[in-house]
Tab-separated table of C-alpha atoms (C1' of nucleotides) in Angstrom:
chain	number	residue	atom	x	y	z
V	1	MET	CA	0.000	0.000	0.000
V	2	SER	CA	0.943	3.641	-0.283
V	3	GLN	CA	3.478	4.146	2.473
V	4	LEU	CA	3.179	7.921	2.275
V	5	LEU	CA	0.282	7.976	4.681
V	6	SER	CA	-0.464	5.591	7.500
V	7	LEU	CA	-3.641	3.573	7.353
V	8	ARG	CA	-5.115	5.873	9.953
V	9	ASP	CA	-4.264	8.997	7.989
V	10	ARG	CA	-5.514	7.508	4.771
V	11	LYS	CA	-8.837	6.592	6.306
V	12	ARG	CA	-9.159	10.013	7.840
V	13	ALA	CA	-8.598	11.594	4.426
V	14	GLU	CA	-11.117	9.255	2.850
V	15	THR	CA	-13.775	10.050	5.408
V	16	TRP	CA	-13.140	13.745	5.023
V	17	ALA	CA	-13.399	13.514	1.259
V	18	ALA	CA	-16.540	11.391	1.451
V	19	LEU	CA	-18.261	13.886	3.743
V	20	HIS	CA	-17.243	16.829	1.623
V	21	ALA	CA	-18.304	15.154	-1.608
V	22	ALA	CA	-21.644	14.133	-0.157
V	23	ALA	CA	-22.309	17.601	1.254
V	24	ALA	CA	-21.325	19.312	-1.985
V	25	ARG	CA	-23.495	16.982	-4.017
V	26	ARG	CA	-26.495	17.572	-1.801
V	27	ALA	CA	-25.953	21.306	-1.999
V	28	LEU	CA	-25.911	21.249	-5.780
V	29	GLU	CA	-28.904	18.983	-6.067
V	30	ASP	CA	-31.207	20.225	-3.342
V	31	GLY	CA	-29.801	23.659	-2.594
V	32	LEU	CA	-27.943	24.804	0.458
V	33	GLU	CA	-30.931	24.547	2.792
V	34	GLY	CA	-31.475	21.022	1.556
V	35	VAL	CA	-28.195	19.863	3.029
V	36	ASN	CA	-29.089	17.696	5.983
V	37	VAL	CA	-26.254	16.631	8.240
V	38	GLU	CA	-27.773	13.277	8.970
V	39	LEU	CA	-28.249	12.432	5.322
V	40	VAL	CA	-24.784	13.617	4.423
V	41	ALA	CA	-23.269	11.469	7.157
V	42	ASP	CA	-25.327	8.500	5.986
V	43	GLU	CA	-24.143	8.981	2.436
V	44	ALA	CA	-20.549	9.088	3.649
V	45	GLY	CA	-21.093	5.966	5.729
V	46	VAL	CA	-20.441	7.487	9.144
V	47	SER	CA	-22.559	8.697	12.045
V	48	ALA	CA	-23.873	12.240	12.290
V	49	ARG	CA	-21.669	12.748	15.312
V	50	THR	CA	-18.591	11.945	13.274
V	51	PHE	CA	-19.594	14.624	10.805
V	52	PHE	CA	-18.938	17.206	13.483
V	53	ASN	CA	-15.575	15.656	14.227
V	54	TYR	CA	-14.581	16.774	10.750
V	55	PHE	CA	-16.463	20.025	10.187
V	56	PRO	CA	-17.682	22.638	12.635
V	57	CYS	CA	-20.704	23.405	10.441
V	58	LYS	CA	-22.540	22.362	7.299
V	59	GLU	CA	-21.130	25.169	5.197
V	60	ASP	CA	-17.541	24.127	5.712
V	61	ALA	CA	-18.372	20.602	4.651
V	62	VAL	CA	-20.073	21.857	1.515
V	63	LEU	CA	-17.051	23.974	0.659
V	64	GLY	CA	-14.493	21.442	1.828
V	65	LEU	CA	-12.712	23.837	4.155
V	66	THR	CA	-10.185	22.811	6.801
V	67	ASP	CA	-7.930	24.564	9.222
V	68	PRO	CA	-4.651	25.625	7.613
V	69	VAL	CA	-1.615	23.432	8.143
V	70	LEU	CA	2.042	24.286	7.921
V	71	ASP	CA	3.947	21.558	6.142
V	72	PRO	CA	7.120	20.817	8.167
V	73	ALA	CA	9.123	20.364	4.956
V	74	MET	CA	7.941	23.753	3.803
V	75	LEU	CA	8.941	25.266	7.106
V	76	GLU	CA	12.319	23.621	6.750
V	77	ALA	CA	12.786	25.098	3.301
V	78	PHE	CA	11.740	28.520	4.490
V	79	ASP	CA	14.737	30.859	4.580
V	80	ILE	CA	14.210	33.965	6.637
V	81	GLU	CA	17.589	35.245	5.453
V	82	GLY	CA	16.649	35.050	1.771
V	83	ASP	CA	14.337	37.000	-0.509
V	84	LEU	CA	11.787	37.920	2.147
V	85	LEU	CA	8.727	38.674	0.093
V	86	GLY	CA	9.349	35.637	-2.072
V	87	GLU	CA	9.901	33.333	0.879
V	88	VAL	CA	6.812	34.514	2.716
V	89	SER	CA	4.694	34.298	-0.424
V	90	ARG	CA	5.831	30.763	-1.026
V	91	LEU	CA	5.098	29.849	2.566
V	92	MET	CA	1.681	31.428	2.485
V	93	LEU	CA	0.887	29.731	-0.786
V	94	SER	CA	1.694	26.336	0.635
V	95	VAL	CA	-0.493	26.980	3.654
V	96	LEU	CA	-3.270	28.341	1.481
V	97	ARG	CA	-3.355	25.078	-0.411
V	98	THR	CA	-4.204	23.224	2.783
V	99	ILE	CA	-7.482	24.931	3.602
V	100	GLN	CA	-9.394	23.431	0.716
V	101	GLY	CA	-9.789	19.881	-0.627
V	102	GLY	CA	-7.842	18.463	-3.559
V	103	ASP	CA	-8.561	18.544	-7.267
V	104	ASP	CA	-11.102	15.723	-7.156
V	105	SER	CA	-13.835	17.953	-5.819
V	106	ALA	CA	-12.653	21.201	-7.413
V	107	GLU	CA	-15.392	20.999	-10.010
V	108	LEU	CA	-18.087	20.658	-7.372
V	109	ARG	CA	-16.742	23.541	-5.341
V	110	ALA	CA	-16.510	25.805	-8.359
V	111	ARG	CA	-20.202	25.333	-9.056
V	112	ILE	CA	-21.105	25.867	-5.436
V	113	TYR	CA	-19.248	29.147	-5.197
V	114	GLU	CA	-21.065	30.153	-8.363
V	115	SER	CA	-24.453	29.273	-6.947
V	116	TYR	CA	-23.880	30.664	-3.466
V	117	PRO	CA	-21.525	33.639	-3.647
V	118	HIS	CA	-22.185	34.536	-0.037
V	119	LEU	CA	-20.295	31.402	0.992
V	120	ARG	CA	-17.111	33.062	-0.217
V	121	HIS	CA	-17.131	34.894	3.063
V	122	ARG	CA	-16.643	31.648	4.871
V	123	ARG	CA	-13.562	30.901	2.827
V	124	TYR	CA	-12.285	34.377	3.568
V	125	GLN	CA	-12.324	33.567	7.257
V	126	TYR	CA	-10.090	30.631	6.595
V	127	ILE	CA	-7.729	32.821	4.621
V	128	LEU	CA	-7.515	35.002	7.709
V	129	LYS	CA	-6.531	31.908	9.646
V	130	VAL	CA	-3.831	31.291	7.067
V	131	GLU	CA	-2.489	34.777	7.590
V	132	GLN	CA	-2.449	34.275	11.330
V	133	LEU	CA	-0.537	31.041	11.014
V	134	VAL	CA	1.993	32.468	8.600
V	135	LEU	CA	2.347	35.579	10.678
V	136	GLU	CA	3.181	33.584	13.762
V	137	THR	CA	5.778	31.618	11.829
V	138	VAL	CA	7.417	34.630	10.250
V	139	ARG	CA	7.367	36.547	13.509
V	140	SER	CA	9.216	33.863	15.443
V	141	GLN	CA	11.675	33.133	12.653
V	142	LEU	CA	12.422	36.783	12.134
V	143	ALA	CA	12.895	37.428	15.828
V	144	ASP	CA	15.569	34.720	15.931
V	145	SER	CA	17.224	35.698	12.650
V	146	ARG	CA	20.602	37.252	12.094
V	147	ARG	CA	18.810	39.512	9.660
V	148	TRP	CA	16.957	41.054	12.568
V	149	ARG	CA	19.606	40.850	15.247
V	150	GLU	CA	22.321	42.349	13.073
V	151	ARG	CA	20.287	44.824	11.100
V	152	PRO	CA	22.382	47.882	10.282
V	153	ALA	CA	21.946	51.084	12.222
V	154	ASP	CA	20.432	52.778	9.193
V	155	SER	CA	17.926	49.999	8.501
V	156	PRO	CA	14.361	51.219	8.022
V	157	TRP	CA	13.455	48.515	10.568
V	158	GLN	CA	15.301	50.355	13.306
V	159	GLY	CA	13.000	51.747	15.924
V	160	HIS	CA	10.238	49.229	15.136
V	161	ASP	CA	8.957	46.202	16.981
V	162	VAL	CA	9.731	42.747	15.499
V	163	ASP	CA	6.044	41.988	15.665
V	164	ASP	CA	5.147	45.057	13.652
V	165	VAL	CA	7.766	44.365	11.026
V	166	ALA	CA	6.662	40.750	10.639
V	167	PHE	CA	3.047	41.835	10.511
V	168	THR	CA	3.758	44.316	7.732
V	169	ILE	CA	5.745	41.816	5.707
V	170	VAL	CA	2.992	39.215	5.896
V	171	LEU	CA	0.312	41.758	5.092
V	172	THR	CA	2.247	42.895	2.049
V	173	ALA	CA	2.706	39.365	0.813
V	174	SER	CA	-0.934	38.643	1.514
V	175	THR	CA	-2.128	41.679	-0.348
V	176	ARG	CA	-0.240	40.677	-3.440
V	177	MET	CA	-1.598	37.197	-3.103
V	178	ARG	CA	-5.134	38.486	-3.007
V	179	TYR	CA	-4.473	40.738	-5.939
V	180	VAL	CA	-3.252	37.837	-8.013
V	181	MET	CA	-6.132	35.646	-6.913
V	182	GLN	CA	-8.624	38.324	-7.844
V	183	LYS	CA	-7.075	38.802	-11.264
V	184	THR	CA	-6.434	35.199	-12.093
V	185	TRP	CA	-9.461	33.282	-10.905
V	186	SER	CA	-13.089	33.508	-10.389
V	187	THR	CA	-12.947	30.352	-8.316
V	188	PRO	CA	-9.513	29.711	-6.818
V	189	THR	CA	-9.764	26.064	-5.940
V	190	SER	CA	-7.808	23.628	-8.052
V	191	THR	CA	-4.167	22.776	-7.646
V	192	ALA	CA	-3.588	23.597	-11.307
V	193	GLN	CA	-4.764	27.104	-10.608
V	194	PHE	CA	-2.543	27.266	-7.578
V	195	ASN	CA	0.392	26.353	-9.765
V	196	ALA	CA	-0.511	29.076	-12.207
V	197	LEU	CA	-0.421	31.405	-9.246
V	198	ASP	CA	3.147	30.346	-8.581
V	199	GLN	CA	4.265	31.716	-11.913
V	200	GLY	CA	2.099	34.789	-11.796
V	201	LEU	CA	3.650	35.494	-8.455
V	202	GLU	CA	7.152	35.321	-9.811
V	203	LEU	CA	6.167	37.827	-12.401
V	204	LEU	CA	4.537	40.105	-9.879
V	205	ARG	CA	7.463	39.878	-7.570
V	206	ASP	CA	9.712	41.365	-10.244
V	207	VAL	CA	7.235	44.098	-11.012
V	208	PHE	CA	6.707	45.062	-7.388
V	209	LYS	CA	10.415	44.994	-6.712
V	210	GLU	CA	10.538	48.327	-8.517
V	211	LEU	CA	7.729	49.751	-6.426
V	212	LEU	CA	8.751	48.739	-2.945
C	6	MET	CA	-31.150	2.846	6.772
C	7	SER	CA	-31.861	-0.616	8.097
C	8	GLN	CA	-32.966	-0.012	11.665
C	9	LEU	CA	-32.470	-3.629	12.617
C	10	LEU	CA	-28.829	-3.088	13.433
C	11	SER	CA	-27.168	0.051	14.723
C	12	LEU	CA	-24.550	1.680	12.558
C	13	ARG	CA	-21.916	0.275	14.896
C	14	ASP	CA	-23.254	-3.269	14.614
C	15	ARG	CA	-23.642	-3.005	10.874
C	16	LYS	CA	-20.054	-1.892	10.447
C	17	ARG	CA	-18.839	-4.641	12.725
C	18	ALA	CA	-20.675	-7.199	10.607
C	19	GLU	CA	-19.275	-5.697	7.414
C	20	THR	CA	-15.728	-5.802	8.695
C	21	TRP	CA	-16.169	-9.369	9.825
C	22	ALA	CA	-17.550	-10.387	6.448
C	23	ALA	CA	-14.812	-8.531	4.587
C	24	LEU	CA	-12.086	-10.266	6.585
C	25	HIS	CA	-13.659	-13.666	6.182
C	26	ALA	CA	-14.222	-13.209	2.452
C	27	ALA	CA	-10.673	-11.987	1.912
C	28	ALA	CA	-9.188	-14.834	3.933
C	29	ALA	CA	-11.304	-17.443	2.156
C	30	ARG	CA	-10.419	-16.037	-1.247
C	31	ARG	CA	-6.719	-16.077	-0.462
C	32	ALA	CA	-6.959	-19.639	0.795
C	33	LEU	CA	-8.612	-20.810	-2.394
C	34	GLU	CA	-6.235	-18.937	-4.647
C	35	ASP	CA	-2.897	-19.387	-2.918
C	36	GLY	CA	-3.562	-22.296	-0.619
C	37	LEU	CA	-3.841	-22.282	3.139
C	38	GLU	CA	-0.183	-21.490	3.753
C	39	GLY	CA	-0.525	-18.603	1.331
C	40	VAL	CA	-2.945	-16.822	3.604
C	41	ASN	CA	-1.086	-13.868	5.043
C	42	VAL	CA	-2.778	-11.960	7.827
C	43	GLU	CA	-1.355	-8.659	6.732
C	44	LEU	CA	-2.538	-9.077	3.160
C	45	VAL	CA	-5.958	-10.248	4.262
C	46	ALA	CA	-6.332	-7.241	6.526
C	47	ASP	CA	-5.220	-4.957	3.718
C	48	GLU	CA	-7.756	-6.473	1.377
C	49	ALA	CA	-10.467	-5.949	3.971
C	50	GLY	CA	-9.350	-2.372	4.496
C	51	VAL	CA	-8.355	-2.649	8.135
C	52	SER	CA	-5.120	-3.024	10.069
C	53	ALA	CA	-3.537	-6.350	10.875
C	54	ARG	CA	-4.194	-5.685	14.527
C	55	THR	CA	-7.895	-5.372	13.854
C	56	PHE	CA	-7.833	-8.770	12.221
C	57	PHE	CA	-7.064	-10.280	15.600
C	58	ASN	CA	-9.900	-8.359	17.162
C	59	TYR	CA	-12.191	-10.481	15.014
C	60	PHE	CA	-10.456	-13.846	14.763
C	61	PRO	CA	-8.070	-15.614	17.135
C	62	CYS	CA	-6.229	-17.243	14.215
C	63	LYS	CA	-6.014	-17.391	10.437
C	64	GLU	CA	-7.930	-20.624	10.187
C	65	ASP	CA	-11.051	-19.246	11.840
C	66	ALA	CA	-11.029	-16.327	9.436
C	67	VAL	CA	-10.734	-18.632	6.466
C	68	LEU	CA	-13.629	-20.724	7.719
C	69	GLY	CA	-15.645	-17.786	8.988
C	70	LEU	CA	-16.073	-19.177	12.477
C	71	THR	CA	-17.338	-17.207	15.452
C	72	ASP	CA	-18.216	-17.938	19.019
C	73	PRO	CA	-21.760	-19.271	19.350
C	74	VAL	CA	-24.507	-16.858	20.370
C	75	LEU	CA	-27.830	-17.533	21.985
C	76	ASP	CA	-30.535	-15.420	20.409
C	77	PRO	CA	-32.649	-13.895	23.212
C	78	ALA	CA	-35.811	-14.394	21.170
C	79	MET	CA	-34.933	-18.039	20.767
C	80	LEU	CA	-34.343	-18.341	24.472
C	81	GLU	CA	-37.708	-16.707	25.048
C	82	ALA	CA	-39.407	-19.219	22.768
C	83	PHE	CA	-37.681	-22.125	24.444
C	84	ASP	CA	-40.129	-24.133	26.509
C	85	ILE	CA	-38.547	-26.442	29.031
C	86	GLU	CA	-41.967	-27.833	29.819
C	87	GLY	CA	-42.659	-28.902	26.236
C	88	ASP	CA	-41.332	-31.608	23.949
C	89	LEU	CA	-37.874	-31.773	25.454
C	90	LEU	CA	-35.858	-33.307	22.680
C	91	GLY	CA	-37.575	-31.105	20.114
C	92	GLU	CA	-37.071	-27.933	22.133
C	93	VAL	CA	-33.422	-28.626	22.799
C	94	SER	CA	-32.787	-29.553	19.190
C	95	ARG	CA	-34.400	-26.348	17.990
C	96	LEU	CA	-32.324	-24.351	20.461
C	97	MET	CA	-29.117	-26.063	19.486
C	98	LEU	CA	-29.903	-25.568	15.826
C	99	SER	CA	-30.347	-21.841	16.286
C	100	VAL	CA	-27.068	-21.597	18.173
C	101	LEU	CA	-25.316	-23.759	15.590
C	102	ARG	CA	-26.302	-21.290	12.916
C	103	THR	CA	-24.376	-18.523	14.671
C	104	ILE	CA	-20.933	-20.071	14.557
C	105	GLN	CA	-20.535	-19.711	10.825
C	106	GLY	CA	-21.030	-16.801	8.389
C	107	GLY	CA	-24.118	-16.273	6.249
C	108	ASP	CA	-25.009	-17.595	2.825
C	109	ASP	CA	-22.922	-15.057	0.941
C	110	SER	CA	-19.718	-16.924	1.632
C	111	ALA	CA	-21.181	-20.423	1.829
C	112	GLU	CA	-19.841	-21.257	-1.603
C	113	LEU	CA	-16.327	-20.267	-0.608
C	114	ARG	CA	-16.453	-22.247	2.607
C	115	ALA	CA	-17.739	-25.340	0.857
C	116	ARG	CA	-14.739	-25.373	-1.435
C	117	ILE	CA	-12.363	-24.751	1.434
C	118	TYR	CA	-13.663	-27.656	3.474
C	119	GLU	CA	-13.272	-29.744	0.359
C	120	SER	CA	-9.685	-28.667	-0.173
C	121	TYR	CA	-8.605	-28.808	3.465
C	122	PRO	CA	-10.546	-31.545	5.276
C	123	HIS	CA	-8.349	-31.238	8.345
C	124	LEU	CA	-9.903	-27.821	9.008
C	125	ARG	CA	-13.118	-29.593	9.887
C	126	HIS	CA	-11.549	-30.248	13.233
C	127	ARG	CA	-11.515	-26.542	13.931
C	128	ARG	CA	-15.221	-26.327	13.267
C	129	TYR	CA	-15.757	-29.285	15.537
C	130	GLN	CA	-14.255	-27.319	18.385
C	131	TYR	CA	-16.817	-24.630	17.815
C	132	ILE	CA	-19.570	-27.189	17.822
C	133	LEU	CA	-18.310	-28.248	21.232
C	134	LYS	CA	-18.678	-24.641	22.309
C	135	VAL	CA	-22.240	-24.747	21.043
C	136	GLU	CA	-22.924	-27.796	23.149
C	137	GLN	CA	-21.478	-26.103	26.201
C	138	LEU	CA	-23.630	-23.041	25.691
C	139	VAL	CA	-26.793	-25.048	25.129
C	140	LEU	CA	-25.976	-27.302	28.036
C	141	GLU	CA	-25.635	-24.348	30.392
C	142	THR	CA	-28.967	-22.992	29.197
C	143	VAL	CA	-30.835	-26.246	29.483
C	144	ARG	CA	-29.284	-27.012	32.860
C	145	SER	CA	-30.418	-23.739	34.416
C	146	GLN	CA	-33.862	-23.839	32.821
C	147	LEU	CA	-34.429	-27.396	33.851
C	148	ALA	CA	-33.274	-26.776	37.404
C	149	ASP	CA	-35.907	-24.051	37.726
C	150	SER	CA	-38.661	-25.938	35.935
C	151	ARG	CA	-41.798	-27.419	37.360
C	152	ARG	CA	-40.989	-30.444	35.244
C	153	TRP	CA	-37.985	-31.072	37.442
C	154	ARG	CA	-39.299	-29.852	40.761
C	155	GLU	CA	-42.516	-31.821	40.516
C	156	ARG	CA	-41.261	-34.910	38.767
C	157	PRO	CA	-43.227	-37.922	39.894
C	158	ALA	CA	-41.786	-40.341	42.388
C	159	ASP	CA	-41.509	-43.008	39.729
C	160	SER	CA	-39.764	-40.765	37.213
C	161	PRO	CA	-36.620	-42.258	35.718
C	162	TRP	CA	-34.996	-38.914	36.668
C	163	GLN	CA	-35.377	-39.667	40.339
C	164	GLY	CA	-32.101	-40.268	42.059
C	165	HIS	CA	-30.144	-38.317	39.478
C	166	ASP	CA	-28.477	-34.921	39.531
C	167	VAL	CA	-30.081	-32.106	37.491
C	168	ASP	CA	-26.719	-31.545	35.877
C	169	ASP	CA	-26.457	-35.132	34.765
C	170	VAL	CA	-29.981	-35.193	33.382
C	171	ALA	CA	-29.464	-31.960	31.450
C	172	PHE	CA	-26.139	-33.207	30.181
C	173	THR	CA	-27.693	-36.394	28.904
C	174	ILE	CA	-30.549	-34.607	27.208
C	175	VAL	CA	-28.215	-32.243	25.403
C	176	LEU	CA	-25.890	-35.055	24.419
C	177	THR	CA	-28.784	-36.992	22.980
C	178	ALA	CA	-30.026	-34.050	20.997
C	179	SER	CA	-26.496	-33.347	19.859
C	180	THR	CA	-25.909	-36.879	18.752
C	181	ARG	CA	-28.975	-36.820	16.577
C	182	MET	CA	-27.872	-33.494	15.202
C	183	ARG	CA	-24.527	-34.925	14.249
C	184	TYR	CA	-26.131	-37.927	12.737
C	185	VAL	CA	-28.303	-35.777	10.528
C	186	MET	CA	-25.414	-33.539	9.606
C	187	GLN	CA	-23.309	-36.521	8.664
C	188	LYS	CA	-26.048	-37.980	6.515
C	189	THR	CA	-27.283	-34.821	4.883
C	190	TRP	CA	-24.217	-32.839	3.995
C	191	SER	CA	-20.710	-33.130	2.923
C	192	THR	CA	-20.251	-29.469	3.725
C	193	PRO	CA	-22.703	-28.177	6.299
C	194	THR	CA	-22.511	-24.452	5.775
C	195	SER	CA	-25.363	-22.717	4.037
C	196	THR	CA	-28.577	-21.581	5.634
C	197	ALA	CA	-30.502	-23.489	3.003
C	198	GLN	CA	-28.867	-26.637	4.223
C	199	PHE	CA	-29.659	-25.675	7.776
C	200	ASN	CA	-33.280	-25.337	6.803
C	201	ALA	CA	-33.204	-28.759	5.221
C	202	LEU	CA	-31.903	-29.967	8.539
C	203	ASP	CA	-34.950	-28.496	10.220
C	204	GLN	CA	-37.194	-30.795	8.271
C	205	GLY	CA	-34.940	-33.775	8.467
C	206	LEU	CA	-34.968	-33.278	12.186
C	207	GLU	CA	-38.728	-33.261	12.359
C	208	LEU	CA	-38.687	-36.528	10.529
C	209	LEU	CA	-36.032	-37.993	12.739
C	210	ARG	CA	-37.791	-36.840	15.836
C	211	ASP	CA	-40.813	-38.927	14.909
C	212	VAL	CA	-38.681	-41.921	14.128
C	213	PHE	CA	-36.677	-41.725	17.320
C	214	LYS	CA	-39.789	-41.172	19.355
C	215	GLU	CA	-40.382	-44.865	18.851
C	216	LEU	CA	-36.888	-45.765	19.962
C	217	LEU	CA	-36.468	-43.665	23.069
W	18	DT	C1'	-48.908	34.252	21.969
W	19	DT	C1'	-47.709	29.464	23.354
W	20	DG	C1'	-46.491	24.996	22.315
W	21	DC	C1'	-44.306	21.783	19.419
W	22	DA	C1'	-41.471	19.661	16.095
W	23	DC	C1'	-37.194	19.798	13.875
W	24	DT	C1'	-32.377	20.663	12.884
W	25	DC	C1'	-27.798	22.154	14.137
W	26	DC	C1'	-24.386	21.445	17.231
W	27	DT	C1'	-21.777	20.002	21.846
W	28	DG	C1'	-20.209	17.065	25.834
W	29	DC	C1'	-19.229	12.718	27.416
W	30	DA	C1'	-18.608	7.868	28.088
W	31	DA	C1'	-18.399	3.423	25.772
W	32	DT	C1'	-16.673	0.868	21.902
W	33	DT	C1'	-13.599	0.150	18.092
W	34	DT	C1'	-9.482	0.730	15.411
W	35	DT	C1'	-4.795	1.573	15.053
W	36	DG	C1'	0.311	1.792	15.838
W	37	DC	C1'	3.914	-0.085	18.128
W	38	DA	C1'	6.781	-2.921	20.755
W	39	DG	C1'	7.589	-7.378	21.940
W	40	DT	C1'	7.249	-12.740	22.347
W	41	DT	C1'	7.121	-17.171	20.123
W	42	DG	C1'	7.661	-20.658	16.641
W	43	DT	C1'	9.460	-22.087	12.142
W	44	DG	C1'	12.077	-22.664	8.104
W	45	DA	C1'	15.934	-21.552	5.347
W	46	DA	C1'	20.665	-19.954	4.762
W	47	DA	C1'	25.351	-19.924	6.614
X	26	DT	C1'	24.466	-26.773	14.293
X	27	DT	C1'	23.672	-21.694	14.852
X	28	DT	C1'	21.790	-17.637	13.062
X	29	DC	C1'	18.520	-14.914	11.095
X	30	DA	C1'	14.533	-13.379	8.788
X	31	DC	C1'	9.678	-13.713	8.968
X	32	DA	C1'	4.922	-14.587	10.145
X	33	DA	C1'	1.533	-15.307	13.868
X	34	DC	C1'	-0.132	-13.395	17.763
X	35	DT	C1'	-0.613	-10.346	22.361
X	36	DG	C1'	-0.646	-6.148	25.424
X	37	DC	C1'	-1.258	-1.541	25.775
X	38	DA	C1'	-1.989	3.287	25.032
X	39	DA	C1'	-3.485	6.731	21.706
X	40	DA	C1'	-6.873	8.082	18.361
X	41	DA	C1'	-11.300	7.661	16.002
X	42	DT	C1'	-16.167	6.537	15.925
X	43	DT	C1'	-20.477	6.041	17.930
X	44	DG	C1'	-24.769	6.553	20.816
X	45	DC	C1'	-27.088	9.363	23.652
X	46	DA	C1'	-28.714	13.190	26.164
X	47	DG	C1'	-29.296	17.812	25.861
X	48	DG	C1'	-28.952	23.061	24.637
X	49	DA	C1'	-30.202	26.619	21.339
X	50	DG	C1'	-32.494	28.572	17.406
X	51	DT	C1'	-36.345	28.553	14.017
X	52	DG	C1'	-40.677	27.944	11.776
X	53	DC	C1'	-45.331	26.508	12.050
X	54	DA	C1'	-49.811	25.439	13.819
X	55	DA	C1'	-53.237	25.962	17.423
DNA sequence: TTGCACTCCTGCAATTTTGCAGTTGTGAAA
DNA sequence: TTTCACAACTGCAAAATTGCAGGAGTGCAA
């Protein structure tokens, strides 16, 4: 079997996917109000109680939203001493990918966002969680960095709090991210689109380098 | 959903059936030695550890054997004051049915018993468990019965222990059962065959009534 | 308005599954 | 013969699932 994930992790992913798929299907067929937790759980082959072990509410199941996760390998690769905006963008991108299900259900989600635009707000709240997570990471890494400790006396960072500097960096990266997302997609869900973002970001980074 | 069994019980039954089916299939394809617990568990979609939550050894999984169970409804219907041999036989029959999987895998089991006759011994051990369970039931019911308490002074039971009387009754019923099983089947597995036994038993009961 | 049914959601204890470490027996290679 | 890998099986603690009882909000009918 696939050694990448343990049996436990694989089953967890399967259950999650089954619940999401069932919820999304119900939403498309019967409308959002027609989504009944009990039926969705039945369709996924688990109890209604288990549904709430995976999603805090119906809407998140329909959209396939999860709390953001920071991939340890990504954290390892993160270089606080390198190209800051690039590094943070890459980090944020990787975390962003984790709040929504894989490509299998991308089609379903796209149609749902189309039918129920107000649900986009729910996804926005998860993006805020992503920012918080990235911010915390950048803040701690920056605080421990040579870049911060040995910043020259004429650095524009002088006289500022580490927290404020980290906050501003993340916000800047985030703003660009949102700009790209707005421009590039109507429904930013699939991994393919995320990859497109990677390249668009490279481009943008060069453009903004002149502005910042 | 089917309200007969809870979700928990349904899943337990499914897992049991999946393990048994996988084990039986492997045995038929690769031979008995070819049955590998890890592979069987994989095929059934559970961990190897879970396998041993369901079966104490490979062989029982291959044969689909479980500990005998006394159906409460059957116990309710049991009438210690009635036709003793008939009642006990009926009870034993119902318990016998519980030590082996349903009709779905009967075909598989039949071929396995054919290929590996020495496994019949394992089933025999379960039949002994059935006898023990039935014996315990009959013993306690008889001890509390009017039939026993108020047995006439000239009853052949006089001067004997309740335990010994119960034991003898169960042994007699069991012997007949084995006789019928020997005669009727080469591979006593399917429910259909069990039903045939029902009738054969009725017949036998009438015949033996003359002998006892 | 009140009562009632229904659905979403939570807390908690019981049951089940899993991972892991370890013991035992067996056969095959050294 | 010894050694060594390997499969069967067990004990135990962590994690997941379930059933159940119950709180809160909402709509609907009397």
